[in-house]
């Protein structure tokens, strides 16, 4: 019997990315209808009434060019819109405006770092812009259609069959989502279908160059689903081949609730979409001047920044990766390091351990915190200088944030949070605690030395957290000796 490890998977992904423009691609209807009732953001253009003309939204081209450049693709100076003709109830025009043989960009790749340490380069065979179709919903014996999504701008991106496992496919989507948000071209929320994914999967004996018949998995709309559906299909294909059967070129649908693949149809012939250039739109020209204007907004990319953080600030890979997960956080970090002027790793620790928690709890990007990078730097400096202890510093983060951005130094003054380093005051507090707890003192003296932590805690409580715990411990030890 042939073992599973003798096979490798060959996977290509087709992604549809909803651009986050204000309006649709060819009309002025609102593009994002997530919170709106069905058929409220529609007009004669996007519902395909006779006699209307589409007008291209410049912002769509700009966001798509930005994405193409970030994917290292070559933006074509001249591209065309084409009609893709097919009949479906949620496509009122009877065709979708897309790009076919002369798309906006060609080539390109995304480097996907894997948790195991290697990097998988995934090439892009196609990148074009197009309009979305409507949404069909089956309810009991009725079929309901919502045209809100007609004309929503999409970028379709198809990868070469470069991915070798379900994990790699999932990581590709994770890194693509990160990039889309980083660039600000899409919200990339898979739950809201801003980022949709179909997967082509086949297997072959490891080391082989041939491409075997592939199946296409439709509608995998979460990272978990991408990984599960592809893994399930790889295992199914291996079982088929081991049983001496042939893998048929099916189209499969992932049922997320049941975690099974269902056969949608046998895919034998490609539909004939009778593409032809869209006669109502001019060819799309992206000249050097416009391109340069758009690319002036191209930021340093996440992986480049990750590498730079590790080198420039001497951070471990782990820190550099977390800090560059999201653009706003990476910018926050750099500003805070500059304001702090000390060891960048110390800023990284505060950010990863404490500020990240605040960001998650509040659901805001780092840049929107009232606790500015300068304030964070000030708090760390106060801890370094011994003005406040570490615990006070940590609670100060929330206090500054909820105060709406009051300076940390002011909060410390107003609330009397400065550390009590006056030995006399601490000594009095220690003596009080011992006098109030004769039983514990007796147990301690009888050998239960683990009570020391409890004594320290009592004194800290008395000082409202302001005493230096090291000093408290030293004085208690002295008093109890
Ligand atoms: Zn419209």
Short mmCIF file of C-alpha atoms and ligand atoms in Angstrom, two decimals:
data_model
loop_
_atom_site.label_atom_id
_atom_site.label_comp_id
_atom_site.label_asym_id
_atom_site.label_seq_id
_atom_site.Cartn_x
_atom_site.Cartn_y
_atom_site.Cartn_z
CA UNK A 1 0.00 0.00 0.00
CA UNK A 2 1.21 3.46 -0.92
CA UNK A 3 1.57 5.78 2.05
CA UNK A 4 0.10 9.28 2.21
CA UNK A 5 3.50 10.88 2.63
CA UNK A 6 4.46 9.82 -0.87
CA UNK A 7 2.04 12.34 -2.34
CA UNK A 8 2.12 16.07 -2.57
CA UNK A 9 -0.79 18.40 -3.18
CA UNK A 10 -0.86 20.94 -5.99
CA UNK A 11 -3.11 23.86 -5.12
CA UNK A 12 -4.07 27.08 -6.85
CA UNK A 13 -6.37 29.70 -5.40
CA UNK A 14 -8.77 32.04 -7.11
CA UNK A 15 -9.67 35.01 -4.92
CA UNK A 16 -12.26 37.71 -5.30
CA UNK A 17 -11.47 40.85 -3.35
CA UNK A 18 -14.07 43.52 -2.70
CA UNK A 19 -12.44 46.94 -2.89
CA UNK A 20 -13.53 49.36 -0.18
CA UNK A 21 -14.50 52.26 -2.42
CA UNK A 22 -17.37 54.50 -1.37
CA UNK A 23 -19.34 53.91 -4.56
CA UNK A 24 -19.75 51.06 -7.04
CA UNK A 25 -17.54 50.53 -10.06
CA UNK A 26 -19.78 52.05 -12.78
CA UNK A 27 -22.41 54.12 -10.93
CA UNK A 28 -22.71 56.28 -7.82
CA UNK A 29 -24.62 53.77 -5.69
CA UNK A 30 -23.13 53.02 -2.28
CA UNK A 31 -20.79 50.06 -2.62
CA UNK A 32 -21.02 48.44 0.80
CA UNK A 33 -24.53 47.22 1.61
CA UNK A 34 -23.73 44.96 4.54
CA UNK A 35 -26.03 46.81 6.95
CA UNK A 36 -28.69 47.75 4.39
CA UNK A 37 -31.95 46.01 3.44
CA UNK A 38 -32.03 44.20 0.06
CA UNK A 39 -32.38 46.24 -3.14
CA UNK A 40 -31.81 49.64 -1.55
CA UNK A 41 -28.45 50.58 -3.12
CA UNK A 42 -29.40 50.15 -6.77
CA UNK A 43 -29.99 52.32 -9.84
CA UNK A 44 -30.69 51.88 -13.58
CA UNK A 45 -26.96 51.39 -14.31
CA UNK A 46 -26.22 48.58 -11.87
CA UNK A 47 -29.53 46.84 -12.53
CA UNK A 48 -28.88 46.96 -16.28
CA UNK A 49 -31.87 48.92 -17.52
CA UNK A 50 -31.81 49.69 -21.25
CA UNK A 51 -30.17 52.91 -22.43
CA UNK A 52 -27.83 53.52 -19.50
CA UNK A 53 -24.07 53.97 -19.72
CA UNK A 54 -21.45 52.82 -17.22
CA UNK A 55 -18.91 55.39 -15.99
CA UNK A 56 -15.70 54.00 -14.52
CA UNK A 57 -14.92 54.89 -10.90
CA UNK A 58 -11.31 56.14 -10.75
CA UNK A 59 -10.89 55.03 -7.16
CA UNK A 60 -11.39 51.41 -8.24
CA UNK A 61 -8.47 51.65 -10.67
CA UNK A 62 -6.31 53.39 -8.09
CA UNK A 63 -6.87 50.72 -5.42
CA UNK A 64 -6.37 47.92 -7.94
CA UNK A 65 -3.10 49.48 -9.19
CA UNK A 66 -1.87 49.82 -5.61
CA UNK A 67 -2.65 46.15 -4.96
CA UNK A 68 -1.03 45.08 -8.24
CA UNK A 69 2.16 46.93 -7.33
CA UNK A 70 2.20 45.42 -3.84
CA UNK A 71 1.86 41.97 -5.48
CA UNK A 72 4.88 42.84 -7.66
CA UNK A 73 2.69 42.60 -10.75
CA UNK A 74 3.25 44.66 -13.86
CA UNK A 75 0.53 47.24 -14.39
CA UNK A 76 -0.42 47.40 -18.08
CA UNK A 77 -0.52 50.89 -19.59
CA UNK A 78 -3.52 49.79 -21.67
CA UNK A 79 -6.19 47.29 -20.69
CA UNK A 80 -9.76 46.55 -21.76
CA UNK A 81 -13.12 45.82 -20.23
CA UNK A 82 -14.99 42.86 -21.64
CA UNK A 83 -18.48 41.49 -21.41
CA UNK A 84 -18.66 38.04 -19.93
CA UNK A 85 -22.00 36.74 -21.14
CA UNK A 86 -24.01 34.28 -19.14
CA UNK A 87 -27.56 33.91 -17.94
CA UNK A 88 -28.35 33.84 -14.27
CA UNK A 89 -31.18 35.42 -12.27
CA UNK A 90 -28.86 37.60 -10.15
CA UNK A 91 -27.19 39.06 -13.25
CA UNK A 92 -29.77 41.51 -14.58
CA UNK A 93 -27.74 42.70 -17.59
CA UNK A 94 -27.16 39.17 -18.88
CA UNK A 95 -23.43 39.87 -18.78
CA UNK A 96 -20.80 40.85 -16.26
CA UNK A 97 -18.31 43.60 -17.06
CA UNK A 98 -14.90 42.08 -16.46
CA UNK A 99 -11.46 42.01 -18.05
CA UNK A 100 -10.40 39.07 -20.16
CA UNK A 101 -7.33 38.79 -22.36
CA UNK A 102 -5.90 42.25 -21.62
CA UNK A 103 -6.22 42.66 -17.85
CA UNK A 104 -5.02 45.53 -15.66
CA UNK A 105 -1.89 43.70 -14.48
CA UNK A 106 0.21 40.68 -15.33
CA UNK A 107 2.62 38.50 -13.38
CA UNK A 108 3.42 39.15 -9.76
CA UNK A 109 3.81 37.08 -6.63
CA UNK A 110 3.32 37.01 -2.89
CA UNK A 111 5.93 35.58 -0.55
CA UNK A 112 4.25 33.58 2.18
CA UNK A 113 6.35 32.93 5.30
CA UNK A 114 5.38 29.63 6.89
CA UNK A 115 5.42 29.05 10.66
CA UNK A 116 7.94 26.23 10.03
CA UNK A 117 10.45 28.84 8.87
CA UNK A 118 10.49 28.49 5.08
CA UNK A 119 8.89 30.90 2.61
CA UNK A 120 6.61 29.82 -0.22
CA UNK A 121 6.58 32.12 -3.25
CA UNK A 122 3.13 32.09 -4.86
CA UNK A 123 2.94 33.49 -8.38
CA UNK A 124 -0.06 35.30 -9.76
CA UNK A 125 -1.22 34.42 -13.26
CA UNK A 126 -4.00 36.95 -13.50
CA UNK A 127 -5.11 40.17 -11.83
CA UNK A 128 -8.09 42.07 -13.17
CA UNK A 129 -10.97 44.28 -12.10
CA UNK A 130 -14.64 43.47 -12.58
CA UNK A 131 -18.10 44.08 -11.19
CA UNK A 132 -19.84 41.75 -8.78
CA UNK A 133 -23.20 40.08 -9.51
CA UNK A 134 -26.22 40.10 -7.20
CA UNK A 135 -27.03 37.63 -4.48
CA UNK A 136 -29.53 34.79 -4.73
CA UNK A 137 -31.12 33.32 -1.66
CA UNK A 138 -33.40 30.32 -1.43
CA UNK A 139 -36.12 30.61 1.14
CA UNK A 140 -38.60 27.74 1.34
CA UNK A 141 -39.98 27.38 -2.18
CA UNK A 142 -39.03 30.89 -3.25
CA UNK A 143 -35.88 32.25 -4.77
CA UNK A 144 -35.11 35.78 -3.58
CA UNK A 145 -32.73 38.14 -5.35
CA UNK A 146 -30.84 41.10 -3.87
CA UNK A 147 -29.26 43.41 -6.46
CA UNK A 148 -27.33 45.50 -3.91
CA UNK A 149 -24.13 43.68 -4.75
CA UNK A 150 -24.47 44.27 -8.53
CA UNK A 151 -21.66 46.58 -9.59
CA UNK A 152 -19.63 46.29 -6.40
CA UNK A 153 -15.95 46.56 -7.44
CA UNK A 154 -13.86 43.40 -7.29
CA UNK A 155 -10.31 42.43 -8.03
CA UNK A 156 -9.96 38.85 -9.18
CA UNK A 157 -6.60 37.31 -8.55
CA UNK A 158 -5.62 33.81 -9.65
CA UNK A 159 -2.50 32.07 -8.40
CA UNK A 160 -0.36 29.52 -10.20
CA UNK A 161 -0.58 25.97 -8.75
CA UNK A 162 2.27 26.82 -6.39
CA UNK A 163 0.83 25.83 -3.01
CA UNK A 164 1.70 22.41 -1.62
CA UNK A 165 -0.54 21.90 1.40
CA UNK A 166 -3.76 23.03 3.05
CA UNK A 167 -1.65 24.92 5.59
CA UNK A 168 0.16 26.82 2.85
CA UNK A 169 -3.16 27.76 1.27
CA UNK A 170 -4.45 29.04 4.61
CA UNK A 171 -1.26 31.03 5.19
CA UNK A 172 -1.56 32.55 1.72
CA UNK A 173 -5.04 33.83 2.56
CA UNK A 174 -3.84 35.12 5.95
CA UNK A 175 -0.98 37.05 4.32
CA UNK A 176 -3.18 38.32 1.50
CA UNK A 177 -5.75 39.57 4.02
CA UNK A 178 -2.97 41.30 5.97
CA UNK A 179 -1.71 42.96 2.78
CA UNK A 180 -5.18 44.15 1.69
CA UNK A 181 -5.81 45.80 5.06
CA UNK A 182 -2.27 47.17 5.18
CA UNK A 183 -2.80 48.88 1.82
CA UNK A 184 -6.27 50.04 2.83
CA UNK A 185 -7.79 48.72 -0.40
CA UNK A 186 -10.25 46.26 1.15
CA UNK A 187 -11.72 45.46 4.57
CA UNK A 188 -10.93 41.85 3.61
CA UNK A 189 -13.54 40.52 6.01
CA UNK A 190 -14.23 36.95 4.85
CA UNK A 191 -17.44 36.75 6.86
CA UNK A 192 -18.80 39.66 4.89
CA UNK A 193 -17.58 38.13 1.61
CA UNK A 194 -15.06 40.92 1.06
CA UNK A 195 -12.55 38.18 0.41
CA UNK A 196 -13.83 35.03 -1.29
CA UNK A 197 -11.83 32.02 -2.29
CA UNK A 198 -12.14 29.02 -4.60
CA UNK A 199 -9.45 26.35 -4.54
CA UNK A 200 -8.17 24.04 -7.30
CA UNK A 201 -6.75 20.88 -5.82
CA UNK A 202 -4.91 17.90 -7.30
CA UNK A 203 -2.31 15.43 -6.04
CA UNK A 204 0.74 13.71 -7.52
CA UNK A 205 3.56 11.48 -6.32
CA UNK A 206 6.14 13.65 -4.58
CA UNK A 207 8.82 14.90 -6.95
CA UNK A 208 6.65 14.46 -10.07
CA UNK A 209 6.25 17.41 -12.44
CA UNK A 210 2.96 16.38 -14.03
CA UNK A 211 -0.38 18.02 -13.27
CA UNK A 212 -3.21 15.60 -12.65
CA UNK A 213 -6.95 16.28 -13.05
CA UNK A 214 -8.02 18.80 -10.42
CA UNK A 215 -11.19 19.48 -8.56
CA UNK A 216 -12.48 22.92 -7.79
CA UNK A 217 -13.77 23.75 -4.31
CA UNK A 218 -16.22 26.62 -4.25
CA UNK A 219 -17.19 28.97 -1.46
CA UNK A 220 -14.58 28.47 1.18
CA UNK A 221 -15.25 31.60 3.17
CA UNK A 222 -13.08 31.49 6.25
CA UNK A 223 -9.46 30.64 6.98
CA UNK A 224 -10.59 27.56 8.89
CA UNK A 225 -12.73 26.46 5.94
CA UNK A 226 -9.85 26.91 3.49
CA UNK A 227 -7.63 24.64 5.54
CA UNK A 228 -10.31 22.03 6.34
CA UNK A 229 -11.86 21.81 2.89
CA UNK A 230 -8.52 21.46 1.08
CA UNK A 231 -7.18 18.91 3.58
CA UNK A 232 -10.38 16.87 3.27
CA UNK A 233 -10.12 16.93 -0.52
CA UNK A 234 -6.43 15.97 -0.56
CA UNK A 235 -7.18 12.96 1.61
CA UNK A 236 -10.15 11.97 -0.56
CA UNK A 237 -8.05 12.11 -3.73
CA UNK A 238 -5.28 10.00 -2.18
CA UNK A 239 -7.87 7.41 -1.15
CA UNK A 240 -9.29 7.35 -4.69
CA UNK A 241 -5.90 6.91 -6.31
CA UNK A 242 -4.88 4.25 -3.82
CA UNK A 243 -8.09 2.38 -4.61
CA UNK A 244 -7.06 2.42 -8.25
CA UNK A 245 -9.66 4.99 -9.28
CA UNK A 246 -9.30 8.15 -11.29
CA UNK A 247 -9.84 11.61 -9.82
CA UNK A 248 -12.67 13.24 -11.76
CA UNK A 249 -12.67 16.96 -12.53
CA UNK A 250 -15.58 17.79 -10.27
CA UNK A 251 -16.74 21.06 -8.84
CA UNK A 252 -17.26 20.68 -5.11
CA UNK A 253 -18.94 22.80 -2.53
CA UNK A 254 -17.74 23.01 1.06
CA UNK A 255 -20.53 22.65 3.59
CA UNK A 256 -19.02 24.40 6.58
CA UNK A 257 -21.57 23.24 9.15
CA UNK A 258 -21.34 19.57 8.23
CA UNK A 259 -17.60 19.85 7.36
CA UNK A 260 -18.08 17.83 4.17
CA UNK A 261 -17.55 18.42 0.47
CA UNK A 262 -20.55 18.01 -1.81
CA UNK A 263 -20.39 17.46 -5.53
CA UNK A 264 -22.01 20.38 -7.37
CA UNK A 265 -21.48 19.25 -10.94
CA UNK A 266 -19.11 17.33 -13.15
CA UNK A 267 -16.89 19.91 -14.74
CA UNK A 268 -16.24 18.70 -18.23
CA UNK A 269 -16.34 21.72 -20.48
CA UNK A 270 -15.69 25.37 -19.71
CA UNK A 271 -18.77 27.49 -20.29
CA UNK A 272 -18.55 29.63 -23.39
CA UNK A 273 -18.87 33.17 -22.16
CA UNK A 274 -18.55 34.75 -25.64
CA UNK A 275 -16.28 37.51 -24.35
CA UNK A 276 -16.02 40.70 -26.35
CA UNK A 277 -14.72 44.21 -25.54
CA UNK A 278 -17.30 46.31 -23.68
CA UNK A 279 -18.45 48.86 -26.28
CA UNK A 280 -19.76 51.33 -23.68
CA UNK A 281 -16.39 51.88 -21.99
CA UNK A 282 -13.14 53.34 -23.27
CA UNK A 283 -9.99 51.26 -23.06
CA UNK A 284 -8.40 51.78 -19.66
CA UNK A 285 -5.20 53.81 -19.84
CA UNK A 286 -2.92 54.03 -16.83
CA UNK A 287 -0.14 56.35 -17.96
CA UNK A 288 3.13 56.89 -16.13
CA UNK A 289 1.98 60.13 -14.50
CA UNK A 290 -1.16 58.62 -13.01
CA UNK A 291 0.68 55.47 -11.98
CA UNK A 292 3.38 57.50 -10.21
CA UNK A 293 0.68 59.49 -8.42
CA UNK A 294 -0.99 56.28 -7.19
CA UNK A 295 2.26 54.59 -6.21
CA UNK A 296 3.31 57.59 -4.14
CA UNK A 297 0.91 56.07 -1.57
CA UNK A 298 2.51 52.63 -1.68
CA UNK A 299 3.77 51.97 1.87
CA UNK A 300 6.62 49.73 2.97
CA UNK A 301 5.10 46.23 2.77
CA UNK A 302 4.46 44.05 5.83
CA UNK A 303 7.18 41.47 5.21
CA UNK A 304 9.79 44.11 4.41
CA UNK A 305 8.88 45.98 7.57
CA UNK A 306 9.02 42.77 9.59
CA UNK A 307 12.55 42.13 8.37
CA UNK A 308 13.61 45.72 9.01
CA UNK A 309 12.19 45.65 12.56
CA UNK A 310 14.20 42.53 13.35
CA UNK A 311 17.40 44.07 11.99
CA UNK A 312 17.10 47.74 12.91
CA UNK A 313 15.70 47.23 16.42
CA UNK A 314 17.32 43.89 17.21
CA UNK A 315 13.91 42.30 17.89
CA UNK A 316 13.24 38.55 17.92
CA UNK A 317 11.34 37.27 14.84
CA UNK A 318 8.33 36.66 17.07
CA UNK A 319 8.13 40.31 18.15
CA UNK A 320 8.77 41.65 14.65
CA UNK A 321 5.99 39.46 13.29
CA UNK A 322 3.37 40.55 15.85
CA UNK A 323 4.31 44.22 15.59
CA UNK A 324 3.93 44.18 11.80
CA UNK A 325 0.73 42.18 11.79
CA UNK A 326 -1.15 45.38 11.32
CA UNK A 327 0.14 48.62 9.84
CA UNK A 328 -1.21 50.94 12.53
CA UNK A 329 0.47 48.90 15.28
CA UNK A 330 3.81 48.92 13.44
CA UNK A 331 3.65 52.70 13.09
CA UNK A 332 2.68 53.06 16.75
CA UNK A 333 5.72 50.98 17.72
CA UNK A 334 8.18 53.07 15.72
CA UNK A 335 6.83 56.36 17.04
CA UNK A 336 6.95 55.05 20.62
CA UNK A 337 10.54 53.79 20.21
CA UNK A 338 11.58 57.20 18.96
CA UNK A 339 9.88 58.96 21.88
CA UNK A 340 11.31 56.52 24.40
CA UNK A 341 14.90 56.58 23.17
CA UNK A 342 15.84 53.43 25.08
CA UNK A 343 15.81 49.69 24.35
CA UNK A 344 13.25 48.95 21.59
CA UNK A 345 12.63 45.48 23.05
CA UNK A 346 11.27 47.13 26.18
CA UNK A 347 8.73 49.08 24.10
CA UNK A 348 7.91 45.89 22.22
CA UNK A 349 7.20 44.05 25.50
CA UNK A 350 4.83 46.74 26.71
CA UNK A 351 3.07 46.81 23.36
CA UNK A 352 2.72 43.06 22.90
CA UNK A 353 1.81 42.25 26.51
CA UNK A 354 -0.32 45.20 27.56
CA UNK A 355 -1.23 47.67 24.84
CA UNK A 356 -2.32 44.86 22.45
CA UNK A 357 -4.82 43.71 25.04
CA UNK A 358 -6.30 47.22 25.19
CA UNK A 359 -6.47 47.35 21.40
CA UNK A 360 -8.30 44.01 21.27
CA UNK A 361 -10.69 44.90 24.09
CA UNK A 362 -11.57 48.24 22.54
CA UNK A 363 -11.61 47.00 18.95
CA UNK A 364 -9.75 50.04 17.63
CA UNK A 365 -6.53 50.29 15.63
CA UNK A 366 -3.43 51.28 17.60
CA UNK A 367 -3.41 54.70 15.94
CA UNK A 368 -6.84 55.52 17.40
CA UNK A 369 -5.83 55.02 21.05
CA UNK A 370 -5.95 58.02 23.36
CA UNK A 371 -2.87 56.50 24.89
CA UNK A 372 -0.52 57.92 22.27
CA UNK A 373 2.94 56.45 21.54
CA UNK A 374 4.44 59.47 23.34
CA UNK A 375 2.35 58.71 26.46
CA UNK A 376 3.38 55.05 26.39
CA UNK A 377 7.03 56.15 26.19
CA UNK A 378 6.47 58.53 29.14
CA UNK A 379 4.97 55.73 31.25
CA UNK A 380 7.87 53.36 30.53
CA UNK A 381 10.32 56.13 31.39
CA UNK A 382 8.57 56.77 34.72
CA UNK A 383 8.85 53.06 35.54
CA UNK A 384 12.53 53.05 34.52
CA UNK A 385 13.20 56.05 36.75
CA UNK A 386 11.42 54.40 39.68
CA UNK A 387 8.83 57.16 39.92
CA UNK A 388 6.12 54.52 39.72
CA UNK A 389 6.35 50.75 40.00
CA UNK A 390 5.59 48.37 37.12
CA UNK A 391 2.07 47.54 38.28
CA UNK A 392 1.15 51.20 38.60
CA UNK A 393 2.60 51.72 35.12
CA UNK A 394 0.37 49.00 33.72
CA UNK A 395 -2.77 50.33 35.39
CA UNK A 396 -1.79 53.79 34.15
CA UNK A 397 -2.25 52.60 30.55
CA UNK A 398 -5.99 52.14 31.09
CA UNK A 399 -6.30 55.28 33.22
CA UNK A 400 -4.78 57.46 30.49
CA UNK A 401 -6.95 55.80 27.84
CA UNK A 402 -10.22 56.20 29.75
CA UNK A 403 -9.34 59.75 30.80
CA UNK A 404 -9.57 60.59 27.11
CA UNK A 405 -5.87 61.27 26.75
CA UNK A 406 -4.73 63.03 29.91
CA UNK A 407 -0.91 63.08 30.21
CA UNK A 408 0.40 60.18 32.36
CA UNK A 409 2.42 62.53 34.57
CA UNK A 410 -0.72 64.50 35.38
CA UNK A 411 -2.69 61.34 36.24
CA UNK A 412 0.12 60.20 38.56
CA UNK A 413 0.06 63.57 40.34
CA UNK A 414 -3.72 63.88 40.52
CA UNK A 415 -4.22 60.36 41.87
CA UNK A 416 -1.12 60.28 44.06
CA UNK A 417 0.23 57.19 42.31
CA UNK A 418 3.90 57.96 42.71
CA UNK A 419 5.78 55.13 44.34
CA UNK A 420 6.24 55.28 48.06
CA UNK A 421 9.97 54.88 48.46
CA UNK A 422 10.00 56.50 51.85
CA UNK A 423 11.30 53.65 54.03
CA UNK A 424 9.67 55.11 57.12
CA UNK A 425 6.16 54.95 55.62
CA UNK A 426 6.69 51.44 54.30
CA UNK A 427 8.13 50.29 57.62
CA UNK A 428 5.04 51.61 59.43
CA UNK A 429 2.73 49.78 56.99
CA UNK A 430 4.71 46.54 57.44
CA UNK A 431 4.58 46.79 61.21
CA UNK A 432 0.81 47.41 61.05
CA UNK A 433 0.22 44.34 58.91
CA UNK A 434 2.22 42.15 61.29
CA UNK A 435 0.41 43.54 64.33
CA UNK A 436 -2.98 42.92 62.69
CA UNK A 437 -2.19 39.28 61.84
CA UNK A 438 -0.60 37.57 64.85
CA UNK A 439 -1.72 34.08 63.74
CA UNK A 440 0.04 34.33 60.38
CA UNK A 441 3.11 35.75 62.07
CA UNK A 442 3.18 32.73 64.40
CA UNK A 443 2.80 30.28 61.48
CA UNK A 444 5.55 32.06 59.59
CA UNK A 445 7.88 31.86 62.50
CA UNK A 446 6.94 28.19 62.95
CA UNK A 447 8.32 27.56 59.45
CA UNK A 448 5.58 28.40 56.97
CA UNK A 449 7.82 30.78 54.99
CA UNK A 450 5.51 30.73 51.97
CA UNK A 451 3.37 33.24 53.90
CA UNK A 452 5.87 35.95 52.89
CA UNK A 453 4.02 36.50 49.60
CA UNK A 454 0.79 36.99 51.48
CA UNK A 455 2.38 39.56 53.86
CA UNK A 456 3.83 41.48 50.91
CA UNK A 457 0.38 41.47 49.30
CA UNK A 458 -1.20 42.93 52.47
CA UNK A 459 1.34 45.74 52.64
CA UNK A 460 0.91 46.47 48.92
CA UNK A 461 -2.84 46.72 49.51
CA UNK A 462 -2.30 49.11 52.37
CA UNK A 463 -0.09 51.30 50.19
CA UNK A 464 -2.62 51.11 47.34
CA UNK A 465 -0.03 49.44 45.17
CA UNK A 466 2.45 52.26 45.39
CA UNK A 467 5.12 50.64 47.55
CA UNK A 468 8.14 48.99 46.01
CA UNK A 469 7.52 45.25 46.54
CA UNK A 470 11.26 44.50 46.78
CA UNK A 471 11.62 47.00 49.59
CA UNK A 472 8.50 45.70 51.35
CA UNK A 473 9.86 42.19 51.28
CA UNK A 474 13.23 43.27 52.68
CA UNK A 475 11.63 45.18 55.55
CA UNK A 476 9.20 42.34 56.37
CA UNK A 477 12.05 39.84 56.46
CA UNK A 478 13.90 42.10 58.80
CA UNK A 479 10.86 42.57 61.10
CA UNK A 480 10.03 38.87 61.14
CA UNK A 481 13.60 37.72 61.74
ZN1 LIG B 1 -26.12 51.79 -9.25
#
